[in-house]
PDB file of C-alpha atoms in Angstrom:
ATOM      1  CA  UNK A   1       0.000   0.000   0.000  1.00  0.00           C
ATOM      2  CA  UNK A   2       3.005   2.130   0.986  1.00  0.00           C
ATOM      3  CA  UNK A   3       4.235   2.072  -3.161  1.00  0.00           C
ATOM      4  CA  UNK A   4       0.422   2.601  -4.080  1.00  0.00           C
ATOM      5  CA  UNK A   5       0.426   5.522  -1.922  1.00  0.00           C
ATOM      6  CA  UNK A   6       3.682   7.010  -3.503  1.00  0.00           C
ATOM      7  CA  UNK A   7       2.900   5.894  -6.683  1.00  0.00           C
ATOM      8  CA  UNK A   8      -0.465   8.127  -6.717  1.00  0.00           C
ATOM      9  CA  UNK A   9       1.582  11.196  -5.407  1.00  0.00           C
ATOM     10  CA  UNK A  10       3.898  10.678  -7.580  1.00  0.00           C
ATOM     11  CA  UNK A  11       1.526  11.349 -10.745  1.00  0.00           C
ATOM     12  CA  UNK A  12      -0.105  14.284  -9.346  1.00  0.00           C
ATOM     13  CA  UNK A  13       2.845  16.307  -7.439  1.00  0.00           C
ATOM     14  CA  UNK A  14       4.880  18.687  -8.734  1.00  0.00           C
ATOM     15  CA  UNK A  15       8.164  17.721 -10.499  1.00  0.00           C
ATOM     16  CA  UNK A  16      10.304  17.755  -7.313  1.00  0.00           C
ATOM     17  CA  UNK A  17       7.754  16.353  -5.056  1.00  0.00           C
ATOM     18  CA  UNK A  18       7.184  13.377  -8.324  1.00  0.00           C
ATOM     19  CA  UNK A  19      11.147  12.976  -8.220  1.00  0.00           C
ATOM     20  CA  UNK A  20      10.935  12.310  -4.074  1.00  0.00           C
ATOM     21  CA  UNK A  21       7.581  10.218  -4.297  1.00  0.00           C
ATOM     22  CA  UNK A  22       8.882   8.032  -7.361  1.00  0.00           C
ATOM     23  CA  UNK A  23      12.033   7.199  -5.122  1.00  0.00           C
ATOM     24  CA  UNK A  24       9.876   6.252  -2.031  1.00  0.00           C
ATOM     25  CA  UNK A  25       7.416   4.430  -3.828  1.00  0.00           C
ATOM     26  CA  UNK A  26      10.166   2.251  -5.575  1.00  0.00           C
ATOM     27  CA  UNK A  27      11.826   1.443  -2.581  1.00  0.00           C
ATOM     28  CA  UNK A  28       8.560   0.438  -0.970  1.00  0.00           C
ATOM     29  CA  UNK A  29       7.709  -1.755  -3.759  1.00  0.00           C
ATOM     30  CA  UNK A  30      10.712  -3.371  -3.681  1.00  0.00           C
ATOM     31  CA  UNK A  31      10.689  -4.172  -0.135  1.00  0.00           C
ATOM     32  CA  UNK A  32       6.926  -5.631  -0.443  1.00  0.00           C
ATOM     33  CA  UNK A  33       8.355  -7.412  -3.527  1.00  0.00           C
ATOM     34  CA  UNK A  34      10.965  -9.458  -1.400  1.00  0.00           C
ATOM     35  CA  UNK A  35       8.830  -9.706   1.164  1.00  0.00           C
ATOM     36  CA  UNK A  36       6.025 -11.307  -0.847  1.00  0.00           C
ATOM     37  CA  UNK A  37       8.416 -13.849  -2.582  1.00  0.00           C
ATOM     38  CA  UNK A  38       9.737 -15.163   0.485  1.00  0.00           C
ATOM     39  CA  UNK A  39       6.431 -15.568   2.023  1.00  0.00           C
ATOM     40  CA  UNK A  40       3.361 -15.750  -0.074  1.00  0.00           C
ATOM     41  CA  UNK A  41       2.823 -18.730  -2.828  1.00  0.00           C
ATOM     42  CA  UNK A  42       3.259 -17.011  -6.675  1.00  0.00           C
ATOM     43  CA  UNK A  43      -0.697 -17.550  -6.922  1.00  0.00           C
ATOM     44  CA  UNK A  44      -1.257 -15.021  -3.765  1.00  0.00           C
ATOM     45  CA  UNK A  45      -3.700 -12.358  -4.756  1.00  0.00           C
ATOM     46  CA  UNK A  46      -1.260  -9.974  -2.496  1.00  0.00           C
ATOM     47  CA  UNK A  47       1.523 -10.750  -4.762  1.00  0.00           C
ATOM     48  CA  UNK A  48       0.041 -10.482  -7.725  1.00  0.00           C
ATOM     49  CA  UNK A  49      -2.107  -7.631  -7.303  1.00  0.00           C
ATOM     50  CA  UNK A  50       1.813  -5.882  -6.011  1.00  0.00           C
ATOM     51  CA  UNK A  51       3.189  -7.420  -9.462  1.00  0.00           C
ATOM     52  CA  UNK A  52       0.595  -5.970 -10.974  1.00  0.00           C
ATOM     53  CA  UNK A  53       0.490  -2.511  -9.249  1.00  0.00           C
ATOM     54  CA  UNK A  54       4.704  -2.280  -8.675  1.00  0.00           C
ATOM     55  CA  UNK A  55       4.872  -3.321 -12.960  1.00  0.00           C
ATOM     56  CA  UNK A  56       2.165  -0.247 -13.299  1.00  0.00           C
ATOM     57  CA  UNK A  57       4.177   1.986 -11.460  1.00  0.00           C
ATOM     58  CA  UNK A  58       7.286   0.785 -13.512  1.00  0.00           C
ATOM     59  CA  UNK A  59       5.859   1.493 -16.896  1.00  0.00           C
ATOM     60  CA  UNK A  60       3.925   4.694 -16.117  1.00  0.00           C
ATOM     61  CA  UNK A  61       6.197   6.687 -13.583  1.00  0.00           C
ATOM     62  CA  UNK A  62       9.568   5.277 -14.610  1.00  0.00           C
ATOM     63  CA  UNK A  63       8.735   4.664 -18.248  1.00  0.00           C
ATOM     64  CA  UNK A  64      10.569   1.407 -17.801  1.00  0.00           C
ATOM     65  CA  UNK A  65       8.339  -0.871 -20.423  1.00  0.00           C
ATOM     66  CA  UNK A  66      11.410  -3.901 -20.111  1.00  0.00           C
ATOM     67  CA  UNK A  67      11.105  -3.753 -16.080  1.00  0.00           C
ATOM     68  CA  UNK A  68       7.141  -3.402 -16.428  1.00  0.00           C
ATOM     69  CA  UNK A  69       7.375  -6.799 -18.733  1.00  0.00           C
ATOM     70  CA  UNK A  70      10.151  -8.747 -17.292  1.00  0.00           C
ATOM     71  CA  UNK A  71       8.025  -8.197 -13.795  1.00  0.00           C
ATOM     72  CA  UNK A  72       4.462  -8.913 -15.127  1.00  0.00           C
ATOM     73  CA  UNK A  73       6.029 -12.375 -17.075  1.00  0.00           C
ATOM     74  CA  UNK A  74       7.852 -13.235 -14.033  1.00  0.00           C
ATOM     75  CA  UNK A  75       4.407 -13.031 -11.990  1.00  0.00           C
ATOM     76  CA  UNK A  76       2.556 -14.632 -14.632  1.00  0.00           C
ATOM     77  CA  UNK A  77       4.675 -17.592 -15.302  1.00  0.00           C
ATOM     78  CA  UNK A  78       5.570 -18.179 -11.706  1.00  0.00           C
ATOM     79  CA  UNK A  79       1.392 -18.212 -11.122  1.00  0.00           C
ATOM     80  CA  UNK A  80       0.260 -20.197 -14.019  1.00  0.00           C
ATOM     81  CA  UNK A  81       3.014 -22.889 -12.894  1.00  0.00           C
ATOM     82  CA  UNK A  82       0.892 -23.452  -9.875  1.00  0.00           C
ATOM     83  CA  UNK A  83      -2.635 -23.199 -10.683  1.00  0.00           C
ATOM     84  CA  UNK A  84      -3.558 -26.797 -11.254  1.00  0.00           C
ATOM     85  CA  UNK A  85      -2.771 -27.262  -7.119  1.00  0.00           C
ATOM     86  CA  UNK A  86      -5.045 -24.940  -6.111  1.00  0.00           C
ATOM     87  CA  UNK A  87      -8.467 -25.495  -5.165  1.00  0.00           C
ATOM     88  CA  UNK A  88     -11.600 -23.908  -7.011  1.00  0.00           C
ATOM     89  CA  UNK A  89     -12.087 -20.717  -5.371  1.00  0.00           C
ATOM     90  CA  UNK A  90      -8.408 -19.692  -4.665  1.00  0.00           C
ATOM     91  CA  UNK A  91      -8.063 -20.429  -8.848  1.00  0.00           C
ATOM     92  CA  UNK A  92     -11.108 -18.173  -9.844  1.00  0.00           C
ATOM     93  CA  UNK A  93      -9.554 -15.423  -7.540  1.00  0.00           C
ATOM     94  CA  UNK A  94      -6.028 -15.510  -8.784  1.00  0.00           C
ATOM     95  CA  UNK A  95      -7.271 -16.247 -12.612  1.00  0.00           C
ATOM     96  CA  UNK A  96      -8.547 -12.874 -12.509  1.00  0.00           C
ATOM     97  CA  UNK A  97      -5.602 -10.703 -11.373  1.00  0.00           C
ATOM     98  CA  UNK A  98      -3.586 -13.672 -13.516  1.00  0.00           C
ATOM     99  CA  UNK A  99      -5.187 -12.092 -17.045  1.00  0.00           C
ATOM    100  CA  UNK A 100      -4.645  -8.794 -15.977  1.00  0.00           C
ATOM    101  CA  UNK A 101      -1.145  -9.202 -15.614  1.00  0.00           C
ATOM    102  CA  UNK A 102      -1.226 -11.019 -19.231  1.00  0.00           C
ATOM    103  CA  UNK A 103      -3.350  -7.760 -20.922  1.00  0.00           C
ATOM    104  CA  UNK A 104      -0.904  -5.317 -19.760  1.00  0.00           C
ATOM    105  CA  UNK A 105       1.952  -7.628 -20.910  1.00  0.00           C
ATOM    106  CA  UNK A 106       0.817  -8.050 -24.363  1.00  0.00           C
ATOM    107  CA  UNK A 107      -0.795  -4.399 -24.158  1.00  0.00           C
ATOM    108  CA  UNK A 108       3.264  -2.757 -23.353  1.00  0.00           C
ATOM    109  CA  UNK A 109       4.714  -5.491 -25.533  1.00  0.00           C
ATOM    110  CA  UNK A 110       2.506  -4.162 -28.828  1.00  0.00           C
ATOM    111  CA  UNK A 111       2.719  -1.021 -28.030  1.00  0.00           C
ATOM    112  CA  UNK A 112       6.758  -0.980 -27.668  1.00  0.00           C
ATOM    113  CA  UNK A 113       6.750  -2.508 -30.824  1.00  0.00           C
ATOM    114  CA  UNK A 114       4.513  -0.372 -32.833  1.00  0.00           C
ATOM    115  CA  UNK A 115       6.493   2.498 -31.317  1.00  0.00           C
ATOM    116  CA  UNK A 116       9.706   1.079 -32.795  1.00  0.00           C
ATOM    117  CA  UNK A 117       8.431   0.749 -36.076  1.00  0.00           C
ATOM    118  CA  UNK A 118       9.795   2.873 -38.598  1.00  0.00           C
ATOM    119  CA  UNK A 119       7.206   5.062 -39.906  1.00  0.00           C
ATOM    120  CA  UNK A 120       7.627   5.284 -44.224  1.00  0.00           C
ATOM    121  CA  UNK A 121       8.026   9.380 -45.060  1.00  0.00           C
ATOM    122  CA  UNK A 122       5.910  10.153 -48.197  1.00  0.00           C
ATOM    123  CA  UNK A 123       8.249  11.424 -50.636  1.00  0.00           C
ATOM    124  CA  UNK A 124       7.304  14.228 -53.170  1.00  0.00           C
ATOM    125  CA  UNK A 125       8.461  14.367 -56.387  1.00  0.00           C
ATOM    126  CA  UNK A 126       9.783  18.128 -56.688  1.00  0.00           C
TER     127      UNK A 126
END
């Protein structure tokens, strides 16, 4: 909640104050990152919904679109690898957060390349 907090002052603040609250919200995402890996299972809604959120922050306050992918496929992989050993309900709930995390992968990933695309100049004949 901490990163979520800075993350949300960060897009409305002014530049210093989105410089200070970018910082502070990256470290706290971090933190809750290592926390959640050491402690919750990869099909947590926690940890995904902070993969999801921390890989937000990463691709619309840093502009980092290969940190907000590598983190979204590392979630998704890592979650899909255990869904067939969960039980119904804990399955539905993670599915959900699970094909958000797989939109905004294939969302950045299409985008990045359409922005790489080289665009054809019309040329005149003067």
């Amino acid at each position: 909640m901490k990163g979520d907090y800075f993350r949300y002052m960060a897009e409305f603040g002014s530049d210093a104050e989105r410089k200070e609250n970018a910082d502070n919200s990256l470290e706290a995402y971090k933190v809750a990152m290592e926390m959640a890996e050491n402690s919750l299972a990869p099909t947590n809604m926690v940890r995904l919904g902070l993969a999801l959120n921390f890989s937000i922050f990463n691709y619309e306050i840093l502009k980092s679109i290969e940190s907000a992918c590598k983190l979204v496929k590392k979630a998704y992989d890592e979650a899909i690898a255990e869904l067939d050993g969960l039980d119904k309900k804990t399955c539905e709930e993670s599915i959900y957060i699970i094909e958000m995390l797989k939109y905004n992968l294939s969302a950045w990933t299409l985008c990045d390349e359409l922005l790489d695309l080289e665009i054809p100049k019309n040329k005149t004949n003067d």
